[in-house]
Each structure stands twice: as structure tokens, then as C-alpha cells.
mmCIF file of C-alpha atoms in Angstrom:
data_model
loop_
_atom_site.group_PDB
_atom_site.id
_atom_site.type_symbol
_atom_site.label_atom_id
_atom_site.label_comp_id
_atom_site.label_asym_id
_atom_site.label_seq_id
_atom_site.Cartn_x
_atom_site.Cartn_y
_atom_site.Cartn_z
ATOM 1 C CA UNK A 200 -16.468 -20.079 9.882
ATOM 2 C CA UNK A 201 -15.682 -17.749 7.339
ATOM 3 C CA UNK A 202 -14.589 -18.381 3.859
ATOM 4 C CA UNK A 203 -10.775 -18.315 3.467
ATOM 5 C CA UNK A 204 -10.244 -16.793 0.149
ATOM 6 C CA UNK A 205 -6.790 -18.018 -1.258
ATOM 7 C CA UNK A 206 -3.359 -16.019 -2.380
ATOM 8 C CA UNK A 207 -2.109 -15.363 -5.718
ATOM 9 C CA UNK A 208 0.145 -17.445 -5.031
ATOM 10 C CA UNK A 209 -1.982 -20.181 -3.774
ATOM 11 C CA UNK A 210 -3.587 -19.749 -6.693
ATOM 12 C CA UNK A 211 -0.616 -19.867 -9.058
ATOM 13 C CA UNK A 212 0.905 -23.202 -7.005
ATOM 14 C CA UNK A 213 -2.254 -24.507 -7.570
ATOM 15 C CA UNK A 214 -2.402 -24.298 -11.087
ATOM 16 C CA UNK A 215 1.872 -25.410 -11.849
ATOM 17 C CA UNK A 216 0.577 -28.358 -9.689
ATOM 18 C CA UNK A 217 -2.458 -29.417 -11.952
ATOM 19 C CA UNK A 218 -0.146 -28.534 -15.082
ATOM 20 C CA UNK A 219 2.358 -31.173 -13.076
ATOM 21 C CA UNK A 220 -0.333 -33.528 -12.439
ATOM 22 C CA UNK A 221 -1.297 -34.146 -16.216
ATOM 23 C CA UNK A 222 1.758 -35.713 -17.155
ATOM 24 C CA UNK A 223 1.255 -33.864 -20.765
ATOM 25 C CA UNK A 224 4.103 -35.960 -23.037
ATOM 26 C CA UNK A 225 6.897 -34.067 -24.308
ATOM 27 C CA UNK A 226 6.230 -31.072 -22.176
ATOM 28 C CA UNK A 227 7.789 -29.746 -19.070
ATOM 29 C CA UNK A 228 5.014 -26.839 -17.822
ATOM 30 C CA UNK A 229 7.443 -25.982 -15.139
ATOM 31 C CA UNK A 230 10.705 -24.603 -16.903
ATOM 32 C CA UNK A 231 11.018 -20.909 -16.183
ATOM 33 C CA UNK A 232 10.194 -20.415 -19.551
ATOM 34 C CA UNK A 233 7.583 -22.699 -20.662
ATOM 35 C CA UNK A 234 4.216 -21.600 -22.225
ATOM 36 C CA UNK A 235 2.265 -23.475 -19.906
ATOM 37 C CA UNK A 236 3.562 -21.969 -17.052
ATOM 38 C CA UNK A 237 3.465 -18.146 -18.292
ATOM 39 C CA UNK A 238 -0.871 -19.406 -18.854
ATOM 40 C CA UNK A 239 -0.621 -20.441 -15.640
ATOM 41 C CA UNK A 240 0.205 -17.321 -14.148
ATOM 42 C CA UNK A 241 -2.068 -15.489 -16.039
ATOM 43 C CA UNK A 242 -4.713 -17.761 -15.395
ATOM 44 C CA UNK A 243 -4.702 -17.090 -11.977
ATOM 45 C CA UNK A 244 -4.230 -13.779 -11.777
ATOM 46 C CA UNK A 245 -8.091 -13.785 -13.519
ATOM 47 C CA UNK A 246 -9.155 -16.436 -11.038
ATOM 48 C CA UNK A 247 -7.641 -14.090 -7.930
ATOM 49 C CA UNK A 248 -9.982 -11.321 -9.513
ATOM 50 C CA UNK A 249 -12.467 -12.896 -9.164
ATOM 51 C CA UNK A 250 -12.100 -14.380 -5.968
ATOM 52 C CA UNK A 251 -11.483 -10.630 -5.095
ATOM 53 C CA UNK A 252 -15.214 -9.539 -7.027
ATOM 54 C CA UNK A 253 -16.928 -12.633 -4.797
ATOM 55 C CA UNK A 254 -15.039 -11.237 -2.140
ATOM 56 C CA UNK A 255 -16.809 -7.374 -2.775
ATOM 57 C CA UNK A 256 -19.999 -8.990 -3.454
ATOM 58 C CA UNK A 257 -19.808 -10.802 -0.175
ATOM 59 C CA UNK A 258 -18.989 -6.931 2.004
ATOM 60 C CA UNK A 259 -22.055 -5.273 -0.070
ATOM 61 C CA UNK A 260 -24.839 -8.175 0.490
ATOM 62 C CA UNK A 261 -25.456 -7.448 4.203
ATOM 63 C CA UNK A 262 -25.917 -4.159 6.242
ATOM 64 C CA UNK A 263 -23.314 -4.248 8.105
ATOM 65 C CA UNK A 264 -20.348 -4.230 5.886
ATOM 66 C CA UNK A 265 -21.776 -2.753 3.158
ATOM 67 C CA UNK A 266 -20.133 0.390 1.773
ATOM 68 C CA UNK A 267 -20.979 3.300 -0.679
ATOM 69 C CA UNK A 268 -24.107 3.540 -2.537
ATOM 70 C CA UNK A 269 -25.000 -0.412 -1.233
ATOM 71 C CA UNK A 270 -24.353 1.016 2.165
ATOM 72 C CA UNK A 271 -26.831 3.707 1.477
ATOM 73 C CA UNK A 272 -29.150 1.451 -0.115
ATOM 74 C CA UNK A 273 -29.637 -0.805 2.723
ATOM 75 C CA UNK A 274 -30.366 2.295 5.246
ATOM 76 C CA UNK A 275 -32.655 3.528 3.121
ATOM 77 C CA UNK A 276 -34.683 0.392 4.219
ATOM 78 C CA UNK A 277 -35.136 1.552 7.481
ATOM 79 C CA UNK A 278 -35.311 5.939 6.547
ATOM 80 C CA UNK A 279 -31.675 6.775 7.255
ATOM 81 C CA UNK A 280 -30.329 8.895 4.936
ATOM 82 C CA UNK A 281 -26.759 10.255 4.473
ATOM 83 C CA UNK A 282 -26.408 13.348 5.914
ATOM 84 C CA UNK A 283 -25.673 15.653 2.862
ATOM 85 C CA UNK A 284 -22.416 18.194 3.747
ATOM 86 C CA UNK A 285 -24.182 21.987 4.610
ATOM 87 C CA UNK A 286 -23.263 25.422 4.332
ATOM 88 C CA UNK A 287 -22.545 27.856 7.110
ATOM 89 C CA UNK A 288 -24.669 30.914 8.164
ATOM 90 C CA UNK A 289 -23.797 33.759 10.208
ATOM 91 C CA UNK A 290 -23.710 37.755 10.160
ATOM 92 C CA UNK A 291 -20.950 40.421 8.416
ATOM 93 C CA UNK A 292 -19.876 43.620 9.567
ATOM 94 C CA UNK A 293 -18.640 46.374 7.441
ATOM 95 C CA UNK A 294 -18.281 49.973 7.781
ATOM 96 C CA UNK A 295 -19.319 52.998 5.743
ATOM 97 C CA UNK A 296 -21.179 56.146 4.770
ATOM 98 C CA UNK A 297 -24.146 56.601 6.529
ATOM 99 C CA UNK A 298 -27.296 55.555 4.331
ATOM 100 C CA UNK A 299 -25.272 53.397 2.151
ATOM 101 C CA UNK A 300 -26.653 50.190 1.071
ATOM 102 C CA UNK A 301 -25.662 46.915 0.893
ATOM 103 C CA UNK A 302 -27.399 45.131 -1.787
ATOM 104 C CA UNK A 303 -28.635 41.241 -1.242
ATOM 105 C CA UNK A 304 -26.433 38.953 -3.322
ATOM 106 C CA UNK A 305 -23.274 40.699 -3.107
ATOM 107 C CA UNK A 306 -20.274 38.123 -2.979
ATOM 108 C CA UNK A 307 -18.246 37.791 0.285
ATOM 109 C CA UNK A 308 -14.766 36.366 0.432
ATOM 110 C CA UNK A 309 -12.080 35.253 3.147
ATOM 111 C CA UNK A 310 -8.601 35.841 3.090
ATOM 112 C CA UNK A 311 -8.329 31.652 2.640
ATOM 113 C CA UNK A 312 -10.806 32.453 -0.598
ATOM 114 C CA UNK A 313 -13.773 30.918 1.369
ATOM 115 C CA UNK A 314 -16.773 32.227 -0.585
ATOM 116 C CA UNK A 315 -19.602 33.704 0.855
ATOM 117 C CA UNK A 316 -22.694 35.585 -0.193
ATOM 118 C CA UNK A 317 -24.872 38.457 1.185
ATOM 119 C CA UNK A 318 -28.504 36.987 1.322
ATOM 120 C CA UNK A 319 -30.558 40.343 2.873
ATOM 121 C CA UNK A 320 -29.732 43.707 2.492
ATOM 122 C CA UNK A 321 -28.609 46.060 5.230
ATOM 123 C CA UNK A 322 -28.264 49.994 5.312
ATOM 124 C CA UNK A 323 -25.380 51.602 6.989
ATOM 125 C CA UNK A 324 -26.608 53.129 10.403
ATOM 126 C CA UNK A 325 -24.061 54.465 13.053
ATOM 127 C CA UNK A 326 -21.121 54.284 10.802
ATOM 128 C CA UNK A 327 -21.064 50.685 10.054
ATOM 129 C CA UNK A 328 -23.783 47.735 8.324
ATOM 130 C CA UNK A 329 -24.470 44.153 9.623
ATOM 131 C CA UNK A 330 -26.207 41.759 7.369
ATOM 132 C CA UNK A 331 -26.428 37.980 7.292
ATOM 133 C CA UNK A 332 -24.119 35.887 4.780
ATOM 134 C CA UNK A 333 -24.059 32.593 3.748
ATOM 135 C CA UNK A 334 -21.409 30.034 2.142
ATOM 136 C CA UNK A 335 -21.712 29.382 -1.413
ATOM 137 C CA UNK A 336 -19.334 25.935 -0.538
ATOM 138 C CA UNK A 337 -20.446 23.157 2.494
ATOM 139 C CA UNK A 338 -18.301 21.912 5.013
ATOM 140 C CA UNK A 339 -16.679 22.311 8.456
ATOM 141 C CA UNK A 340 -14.455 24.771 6.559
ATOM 142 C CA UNK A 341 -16.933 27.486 6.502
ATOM 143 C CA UNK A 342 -17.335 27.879 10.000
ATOM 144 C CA UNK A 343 -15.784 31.084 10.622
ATOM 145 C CA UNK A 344 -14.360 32.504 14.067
ATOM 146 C CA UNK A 345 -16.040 35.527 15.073
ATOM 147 C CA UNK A 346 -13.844 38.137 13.917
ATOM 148 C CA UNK A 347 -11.936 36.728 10.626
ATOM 149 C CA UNK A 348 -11.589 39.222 8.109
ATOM 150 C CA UNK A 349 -13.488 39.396 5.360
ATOM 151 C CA UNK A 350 -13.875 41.528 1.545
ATOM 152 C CA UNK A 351 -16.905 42.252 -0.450
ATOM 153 C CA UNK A 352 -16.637 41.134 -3.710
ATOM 154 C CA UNK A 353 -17.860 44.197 -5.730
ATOM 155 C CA UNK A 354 -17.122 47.901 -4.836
ATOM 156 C CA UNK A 355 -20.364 49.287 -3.420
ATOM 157 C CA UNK A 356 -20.198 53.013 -2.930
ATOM 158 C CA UNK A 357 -19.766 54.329 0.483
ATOM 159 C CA UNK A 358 -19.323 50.993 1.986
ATOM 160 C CA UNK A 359 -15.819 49.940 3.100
ATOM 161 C CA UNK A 360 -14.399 46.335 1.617
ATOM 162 C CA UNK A 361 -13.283 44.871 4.221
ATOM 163 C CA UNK A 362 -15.321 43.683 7.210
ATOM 164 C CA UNK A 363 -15.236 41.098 9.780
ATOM 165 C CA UNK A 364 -17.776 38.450 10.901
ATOM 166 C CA UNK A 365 -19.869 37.205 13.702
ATOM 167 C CA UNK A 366 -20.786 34.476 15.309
ATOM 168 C CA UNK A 367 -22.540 31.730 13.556
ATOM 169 C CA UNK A 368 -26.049 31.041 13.464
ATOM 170 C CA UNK A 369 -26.208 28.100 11.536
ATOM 171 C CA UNK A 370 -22.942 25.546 11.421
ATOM 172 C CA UNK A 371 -21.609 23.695 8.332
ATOM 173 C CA UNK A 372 -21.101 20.122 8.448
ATOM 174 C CA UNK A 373 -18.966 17.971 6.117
ATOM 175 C CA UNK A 374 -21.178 14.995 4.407
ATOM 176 C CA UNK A 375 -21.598 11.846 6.528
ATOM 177 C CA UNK A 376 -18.765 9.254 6.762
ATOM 178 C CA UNK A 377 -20.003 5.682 5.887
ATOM 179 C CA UNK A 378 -19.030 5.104 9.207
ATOM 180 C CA UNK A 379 -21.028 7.183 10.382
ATOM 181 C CA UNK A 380 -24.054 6.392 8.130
ATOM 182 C CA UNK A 381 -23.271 2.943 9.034
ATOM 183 C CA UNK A 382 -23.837 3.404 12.955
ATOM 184 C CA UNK A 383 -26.799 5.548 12.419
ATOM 185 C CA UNK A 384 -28.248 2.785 10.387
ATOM 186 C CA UNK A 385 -27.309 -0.603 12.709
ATOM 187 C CA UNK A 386 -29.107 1.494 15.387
ATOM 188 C CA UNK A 387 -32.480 1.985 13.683
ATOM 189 C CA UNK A 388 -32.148 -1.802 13.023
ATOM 190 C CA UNK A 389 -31.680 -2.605 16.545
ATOM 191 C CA UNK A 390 -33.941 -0.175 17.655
ATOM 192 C CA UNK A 391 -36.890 -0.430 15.682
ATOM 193 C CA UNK A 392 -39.030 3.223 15.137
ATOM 194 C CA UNK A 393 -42.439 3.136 17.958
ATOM 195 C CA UNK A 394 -43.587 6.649 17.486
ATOM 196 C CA UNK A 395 -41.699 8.667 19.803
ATOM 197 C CA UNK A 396 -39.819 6.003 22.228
ATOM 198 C CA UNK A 397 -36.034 7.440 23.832
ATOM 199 C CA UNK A 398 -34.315 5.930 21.206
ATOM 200 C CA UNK A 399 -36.804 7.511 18.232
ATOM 201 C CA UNK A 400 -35.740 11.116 19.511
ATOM 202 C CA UNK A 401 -32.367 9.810 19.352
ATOM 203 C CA UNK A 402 -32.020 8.651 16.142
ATOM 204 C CA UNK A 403 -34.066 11.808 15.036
ATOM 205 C CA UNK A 404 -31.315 14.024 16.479
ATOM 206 C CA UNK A 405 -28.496 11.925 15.374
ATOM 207 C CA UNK A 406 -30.153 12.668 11.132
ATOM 208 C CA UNK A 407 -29.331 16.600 12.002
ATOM 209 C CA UNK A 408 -26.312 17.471 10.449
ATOM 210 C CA UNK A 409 -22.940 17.921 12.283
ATOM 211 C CA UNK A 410 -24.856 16.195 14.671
ATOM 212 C CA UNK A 411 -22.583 13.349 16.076
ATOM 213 C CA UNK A 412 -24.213 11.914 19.635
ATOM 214 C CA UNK A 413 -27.569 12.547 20.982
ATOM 215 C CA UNK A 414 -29.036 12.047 24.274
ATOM 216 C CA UNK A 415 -32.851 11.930 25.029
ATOM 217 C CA UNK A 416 -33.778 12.746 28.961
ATOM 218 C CA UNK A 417 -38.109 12.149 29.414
ATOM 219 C CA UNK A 418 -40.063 14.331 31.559
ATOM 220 C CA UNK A 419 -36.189 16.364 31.438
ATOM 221 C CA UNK A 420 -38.182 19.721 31.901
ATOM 222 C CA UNK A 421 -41.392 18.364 34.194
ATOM 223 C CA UNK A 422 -44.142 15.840 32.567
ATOM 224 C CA UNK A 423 -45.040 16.265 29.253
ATOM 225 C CA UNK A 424 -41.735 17.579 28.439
ATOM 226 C CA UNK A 425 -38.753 15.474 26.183
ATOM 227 C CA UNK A 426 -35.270 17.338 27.096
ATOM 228 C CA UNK A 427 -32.873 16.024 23.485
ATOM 229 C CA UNK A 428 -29.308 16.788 24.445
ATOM 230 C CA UNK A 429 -27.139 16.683 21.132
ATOM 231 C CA UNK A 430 -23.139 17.533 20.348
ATOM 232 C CA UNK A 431 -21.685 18.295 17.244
ATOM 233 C CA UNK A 432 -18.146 17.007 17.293
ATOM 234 C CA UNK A 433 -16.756 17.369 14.025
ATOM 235 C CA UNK A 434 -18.401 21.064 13.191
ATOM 236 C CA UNK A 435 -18.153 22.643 16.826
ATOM 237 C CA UNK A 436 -14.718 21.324 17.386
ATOM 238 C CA UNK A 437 -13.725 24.214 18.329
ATOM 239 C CA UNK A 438 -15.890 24.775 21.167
ATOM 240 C CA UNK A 439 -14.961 20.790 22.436
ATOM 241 C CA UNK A 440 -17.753 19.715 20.579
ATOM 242 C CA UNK A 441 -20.626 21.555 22.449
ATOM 243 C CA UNK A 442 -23.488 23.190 20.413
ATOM 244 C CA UNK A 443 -23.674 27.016 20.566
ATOM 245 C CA UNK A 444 -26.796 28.960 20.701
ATOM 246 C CA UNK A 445 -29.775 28.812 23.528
ATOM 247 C CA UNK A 446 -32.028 25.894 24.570
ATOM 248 C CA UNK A 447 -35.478 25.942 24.176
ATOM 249 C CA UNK A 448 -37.983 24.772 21.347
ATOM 250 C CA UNK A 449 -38.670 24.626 17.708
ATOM 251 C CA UNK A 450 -39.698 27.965 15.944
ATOM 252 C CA UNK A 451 -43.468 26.696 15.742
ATOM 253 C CA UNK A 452 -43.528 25.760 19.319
ATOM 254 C CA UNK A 453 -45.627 27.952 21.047
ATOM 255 C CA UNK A 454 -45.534 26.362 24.829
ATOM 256 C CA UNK A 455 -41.666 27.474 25.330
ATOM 257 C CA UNK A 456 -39.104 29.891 23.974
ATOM 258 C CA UNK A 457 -37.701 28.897 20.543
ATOM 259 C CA UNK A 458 -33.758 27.981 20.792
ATOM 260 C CA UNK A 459 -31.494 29.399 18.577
ATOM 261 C CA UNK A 460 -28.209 28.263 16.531
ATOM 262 C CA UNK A 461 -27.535 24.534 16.653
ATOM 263 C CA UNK A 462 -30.152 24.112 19.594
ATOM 264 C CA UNK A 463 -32.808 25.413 16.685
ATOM 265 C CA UNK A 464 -32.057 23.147 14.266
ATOM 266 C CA UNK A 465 -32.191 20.433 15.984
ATOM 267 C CA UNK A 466 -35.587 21.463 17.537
ATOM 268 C CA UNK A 467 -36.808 22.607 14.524
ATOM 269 C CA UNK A 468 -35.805 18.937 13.062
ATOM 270 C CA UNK A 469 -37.599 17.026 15.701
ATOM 271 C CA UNK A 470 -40.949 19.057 15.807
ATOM 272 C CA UNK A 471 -42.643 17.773 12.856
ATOM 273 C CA UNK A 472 -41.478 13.729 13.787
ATOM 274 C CA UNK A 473 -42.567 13.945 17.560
ATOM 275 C CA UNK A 474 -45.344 13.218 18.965
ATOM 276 C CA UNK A 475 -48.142 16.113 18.641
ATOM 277 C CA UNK A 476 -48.441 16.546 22.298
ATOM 278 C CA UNK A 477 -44.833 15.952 23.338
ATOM 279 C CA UNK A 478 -43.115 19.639 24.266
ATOM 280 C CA UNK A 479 -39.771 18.723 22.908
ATOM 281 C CA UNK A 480 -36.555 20.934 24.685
ATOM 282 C CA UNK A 481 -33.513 21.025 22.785
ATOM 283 C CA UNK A 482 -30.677 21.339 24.239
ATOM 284 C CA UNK A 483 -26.698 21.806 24.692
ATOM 285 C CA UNK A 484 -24.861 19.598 27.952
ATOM 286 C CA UNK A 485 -22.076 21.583 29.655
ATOM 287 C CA UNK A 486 -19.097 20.647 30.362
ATOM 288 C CA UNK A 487 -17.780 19.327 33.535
ATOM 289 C CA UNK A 488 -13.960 19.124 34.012
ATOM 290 C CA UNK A 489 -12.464 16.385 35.428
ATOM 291 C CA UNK A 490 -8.741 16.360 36.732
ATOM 292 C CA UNK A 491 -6.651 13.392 37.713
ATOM 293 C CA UNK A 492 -3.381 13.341 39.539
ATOM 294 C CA UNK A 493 -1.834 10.365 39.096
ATOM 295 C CA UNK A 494 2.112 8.870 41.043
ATOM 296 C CA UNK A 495 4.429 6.055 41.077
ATOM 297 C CA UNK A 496 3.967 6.004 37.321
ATOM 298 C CA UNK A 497 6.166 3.497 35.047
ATOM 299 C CA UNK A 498 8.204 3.705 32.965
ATOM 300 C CA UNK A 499 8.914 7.219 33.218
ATOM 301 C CA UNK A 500 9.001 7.077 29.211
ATOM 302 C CA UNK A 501 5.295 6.581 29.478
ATOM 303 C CA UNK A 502 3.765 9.710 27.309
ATOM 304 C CA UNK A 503 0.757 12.144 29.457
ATOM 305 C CA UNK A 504 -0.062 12.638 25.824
ATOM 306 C CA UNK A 505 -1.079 9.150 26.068
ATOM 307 C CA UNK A 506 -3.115 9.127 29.276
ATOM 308 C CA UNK A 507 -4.905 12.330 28.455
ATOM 309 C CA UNK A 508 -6.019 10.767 25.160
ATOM 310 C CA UNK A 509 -7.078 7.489 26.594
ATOM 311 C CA UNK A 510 -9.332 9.432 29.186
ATOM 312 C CA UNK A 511 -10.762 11.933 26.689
ATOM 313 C CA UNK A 512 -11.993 8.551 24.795
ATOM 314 C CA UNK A 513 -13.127 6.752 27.881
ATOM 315 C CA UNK A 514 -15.487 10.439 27.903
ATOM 316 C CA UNK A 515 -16.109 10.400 24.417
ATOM 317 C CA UNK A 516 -17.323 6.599 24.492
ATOM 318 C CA UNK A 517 -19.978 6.645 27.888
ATOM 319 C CA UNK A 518 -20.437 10.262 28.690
ATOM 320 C CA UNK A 519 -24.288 10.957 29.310
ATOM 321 C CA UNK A 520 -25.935 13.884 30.223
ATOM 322 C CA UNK A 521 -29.235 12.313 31.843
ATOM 323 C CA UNK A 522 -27.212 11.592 34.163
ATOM 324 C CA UNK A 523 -24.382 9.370 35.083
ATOM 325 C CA UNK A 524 -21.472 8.338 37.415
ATOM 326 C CA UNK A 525 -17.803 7.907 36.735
ATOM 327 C CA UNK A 526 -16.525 4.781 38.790
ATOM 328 C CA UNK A 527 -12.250 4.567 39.506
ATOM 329 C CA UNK A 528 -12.458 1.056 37.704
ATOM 330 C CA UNK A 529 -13.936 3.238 34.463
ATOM 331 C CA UNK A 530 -10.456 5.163 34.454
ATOM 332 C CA UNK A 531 -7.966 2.660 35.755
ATOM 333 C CA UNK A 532 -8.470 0.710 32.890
ATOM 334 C CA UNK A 533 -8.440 2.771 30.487
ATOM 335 C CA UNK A 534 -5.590 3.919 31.881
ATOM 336 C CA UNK A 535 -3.920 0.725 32.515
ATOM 337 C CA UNK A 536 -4.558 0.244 28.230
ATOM 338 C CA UNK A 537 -2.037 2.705 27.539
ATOM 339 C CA UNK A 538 0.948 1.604 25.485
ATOM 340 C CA UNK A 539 4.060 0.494 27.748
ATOM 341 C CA UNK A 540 2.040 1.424 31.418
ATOM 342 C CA UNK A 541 3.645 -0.953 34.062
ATOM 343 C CA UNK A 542 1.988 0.623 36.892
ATOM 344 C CA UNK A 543 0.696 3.836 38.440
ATOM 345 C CA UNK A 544 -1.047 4.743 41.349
ATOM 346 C CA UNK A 545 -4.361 7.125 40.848
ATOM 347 C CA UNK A 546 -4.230 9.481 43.883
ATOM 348 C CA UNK A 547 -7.048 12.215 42.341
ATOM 349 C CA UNK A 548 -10.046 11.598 41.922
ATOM 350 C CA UNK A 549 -10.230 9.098 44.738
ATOM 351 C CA UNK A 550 -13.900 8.100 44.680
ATOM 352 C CA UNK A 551 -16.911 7.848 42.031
ATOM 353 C CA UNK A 552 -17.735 11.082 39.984
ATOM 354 C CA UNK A 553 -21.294 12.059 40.016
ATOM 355 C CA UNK A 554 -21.880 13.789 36.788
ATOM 356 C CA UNK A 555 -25.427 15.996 36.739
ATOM 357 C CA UNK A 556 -28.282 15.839 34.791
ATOM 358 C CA UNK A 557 -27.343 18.144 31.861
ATOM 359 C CA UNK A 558 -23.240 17.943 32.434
ATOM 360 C CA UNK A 559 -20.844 15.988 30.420
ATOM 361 C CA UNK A 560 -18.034 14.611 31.915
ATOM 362 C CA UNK A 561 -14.638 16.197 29.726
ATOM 363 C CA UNK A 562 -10.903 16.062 30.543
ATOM 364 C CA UNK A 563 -9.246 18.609 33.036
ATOM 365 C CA UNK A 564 -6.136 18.458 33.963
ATOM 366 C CA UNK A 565 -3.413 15.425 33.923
ATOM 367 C CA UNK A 566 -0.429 15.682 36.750
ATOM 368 C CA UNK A 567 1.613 12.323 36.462
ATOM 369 C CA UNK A 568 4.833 12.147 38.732
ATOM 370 C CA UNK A 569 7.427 9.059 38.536
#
């Protein structure tokens, strides 16, 4: 049973009580005004500190509640790490004279004042320059839409200032959560490292950056081969989550085609970890809609909003692209769990969902009628 740690004003009862209990002659500690009774009150306030210290020592002395630098202190026991925030990589277009230059290093900028930086140089062929840039800043902020306008920093002769941008190559992630850290860590604890099991490649995904869920599918791409299906959440959420770039294998691979964008650096993570005969795949699910009509729901006050975001979670939480089937009791209670739902009547899907190898189940549609 845990430890009940007591009120201030436990405390502070406590104490007028034992003040009470002495029967000190010629005193009465409990008049509003008395000296004993102001001590008393600030005596426990001290004692409720450090009740609340014991309490903070208690959170930081195992795993699993831990927080902060303890938290990262007890993964570091088992090799997890907290994934450090990262900075965003993709290519710039800008226009100009032909057989202008534009030097490495020159500062890029964003309307929002998102800096960026030129990191090769490019000459202006065809009217018009593309080189790659790179954030100076990390986070999810720096991940651009292709086409956001952008300004060089410095006036380079011949070349126009303002430009636009491609699509990324590499994606910015903010720094790991301690939840986060925290997951990654009680997994690795419950799944002990044993040199390239399913759950190794999972947990050596899951270290990527941005990279929130993992999936690991053996023999995915015929024997020999380790198919590691990965989504990025938080820094693709505009894309629902799913990576962008090509499947395929790490740069030093030489049995397959290297991926590229977030497929790459995942693979590129992997290949040094796996084991040296193991042709690891890396690759993005795809999406596969699912629509659901639903009738004779009530209360009519009962929000889709709701339902749509009780489903997306129910996808979120067991969604598995090695393959998987959706069962009506999966959704009916979920659905059944949203706030004020009497009762409703699921007409679409009517049976099980089989999901393929390599699909991930994601909301469609949501028709609810009274």
C-alpha cells in the first residue's frame, strides 16, 4: 500500500494538538494570536517540505517514475538515450543570371524568420540555382512545405533574393519528451537486447529521431531479409504521420537500393547495430482508409468530433503493418467510450477488416445519423 503523505493541514492540526496535549501552565497555544501557535504553523509548513522532498526522492529512485536528468540516468543503464531535437535539410531554389554563383554558407531566411544556411554551392544554369540548405535552429518548426518563400541573407550579384524551397530530405524533430524517453526505456527493460531479435530492430528504430512507432516484419522481403516499418508522428504530421522518401537500404548496403529521406535514416541507423548478414529494408506503411457509417445514434448532442477522435486513437494505439485485422468489438468499444453515447447502431463496416502486410489502418470517413 502506498505511503499516504499528510496535508498541511494535517500537519498543522497535528502540531495545535501536541501544543494542546502538553498542558504548558499559564499558556493557551491555541488563541488566534498566541506565539505557540504562529511556531506551529511554521513548523509545519517545514515538515510539509519535507514530506514533499521524501515525496520527490521517492518519484526519482525507480525507473519508472523517474523524471529529468534521474529519468535519463536510469535509461542510460540499459543504452537509451534522449533523442536530442535535429535540424531540417532540404533544397532552395532561386533565380538569376546565368553563371552566377551561389556561395556555400550564405544565410537563408523565412518569412516567419526561420534561419537557414546554404551548405554547397550551386551555379545558376537555365535561369535559376538549386542548392541544399540546412536549419541553423532544431525542431518540428523547420520543416518547411515545399514551396514557402524564402530570402538570401546577403545580396549576391546576379542572383535574385527571394526563392522558394523543396521538399525535405532530412526532417527535424523536437527533443524527446520524458514520456517518450520513458516508454523507450521500460521497453528495453522488458525486452532485454539478444543481438538482433524483433524487438532489438524495434527499439533501434524507435532511437531515430522523430521516430515515434516502429514495426519489425522478418523474412518481410524473402529470407534473409528484416522489413523495419517506422512513422514519425510528431515531425511528418503533416503527411498523417507517414515517412516520406523511398524504401530500400542503408547507404553502405550494397545487396539493395539505398532509401532515401526518412526511410535513409532510419536504414542508415540500423546498419551498423544489425546483424552483419541481416539485409535490413526500411520502410514507410501506407495508409489504408477506413470509413464507418454509423445510425440510431444517442443523444443527438453526441459530438462526430468525438467518435472520429476515439477511432483515430483506437488506430493510433494497435495499428500494425505486419499485418493485422480490425474486429467490430475493436471499434464498438471504443466507440461506446465516448462521452454521453447511449447507443448507436454500427451499420459500415459490418465485418472484420483485414489490414495488409505493409498498410496501416487510418480514419476515413464518419456518417452518424440520429
Amino acid at each position: 500500500m502506498p505511503y499516504s503523505r499528510p496535508a498541511l493541514t494535517e500537519i498543522n492540526t497535528t502540531a495545535l494538538q501536541d501544543i494542546q496535549n502538553a498542558n504548558i501552565s499559564g499558556v493557551d497555544g491555541l488563541l488566534q494570536r498566541a506565539v505557540l501557535r504562529v511556531l506551529a504553523r511554521a513548523m509545519s509548513g517545514l515538515a510539509y517540505e519535507h514530506y514533499g522532498y521524501q515525496d520527490y526522492i521517492a518519484r526519482q529512485a525507480v525507473p519508472w517514475t523517474a523524471t529529468g536528468e534521474f529519468l535519463e540516468g536510469w535509461a542510460a543503464l540499459k543504452a537509451v538515450y534522449r533523442k536530442a531535437a535535429s535540424a531540417a535539410s532540404l533544397p532552395a531554389t532561386f533565380t538569376g543570371a546565368e553563371g552566377r554563383v551561389l556561395p556555400s554558407g550564405t544565410p537563408v531566411s523565412t518569412g516567419n524568420s526561420l534561419a537557414f544556411v546554404t551548405t554547397a554551392a550551386g551555379t545558376v544554369v537555365g535561369g535559376s540555382v538549386t542548392v541544399p540548405i540546412t536549419s541553423t535552429g532544431t525542431g518540428t518548426d523547420y520543416n518547411l512545405t515545399p514551396g514557402t518563400s524564402l530570402s538570401l541573407g546577403t545580396v549576391i550579384t546576379g542572383i535574385n533574393s527571394s526563392g522558394t524551397s523543396g521538399a525535405l530530405t532530412t526532417t527535424a524533430a523536437d527533443e524527446e519528451t520524458d514520456d517518450e524517453l520513458r516508454t523507450r526505456m521500460l521497453q528495453v527493460y522488458a525486452n532485454p537486447p539478444q543481438g538482433g531479435s524483433r524487438s532489438d530492430y524495434v527499439t533501434w528504430a524507435e532511437a531515430v529521431p522523430g521516430v515515434t512507432r516502429a514495426w519489425c516484419n522478418a523474412n518481410g522481403s524473402g529470407a534473409g531479409t528484416v522489413v523495419v516499418y517506422t512513422m514519425f508522428d510528431d515531425a511528418e504530421a503533416a503527411n498523417g504521420g507517414f515517412p516520406q522518401g523511398s524504401n530500400g537500404g542503408a547507404t553502405a548496403e550494397s545487396r539493395t537500393a539505398a532509401a532515401t529521406g526518412d526511410q535513409l535514416t532510419v536504414a542508415n541507423a540500423i546498419y551498423p547495430l544489425r546483424p552483419v548478414t541481416a539485409l535490413v529494408i526500411s520502410a514507410a506503411p501506407l495508409p489504408q482508409p477506413i470509413s464507418f457509417v454509423l445510425q440510431d445514434v444517442f443523444p443527438s448532442t453526441v459530438n462526430v468530433a468525438d467518435i472520429e477522435a476515439a477511432l483515430t486513437d483506437l488506430f493510433l494505439r494497435i495499428g500494425d503493418p505486419t499485418g493485422m485485422t480490425l474486429y467490430p468489438s475493436d471499434w464498438t468499444g471504443v466507440i461506446s467510450s465516448v462521452a454521453g453515447m447511449d447507443h448507436f447502431d454500427v451499420i459500415s463496416p459490418a465485418a472484420p477488416v483485414v489490414i495488409p502486410v505493409g498498410y496501416l489502418p487510418t480514419l476515413g470517413t464518419v456518417a452518424a445519423t440520429n
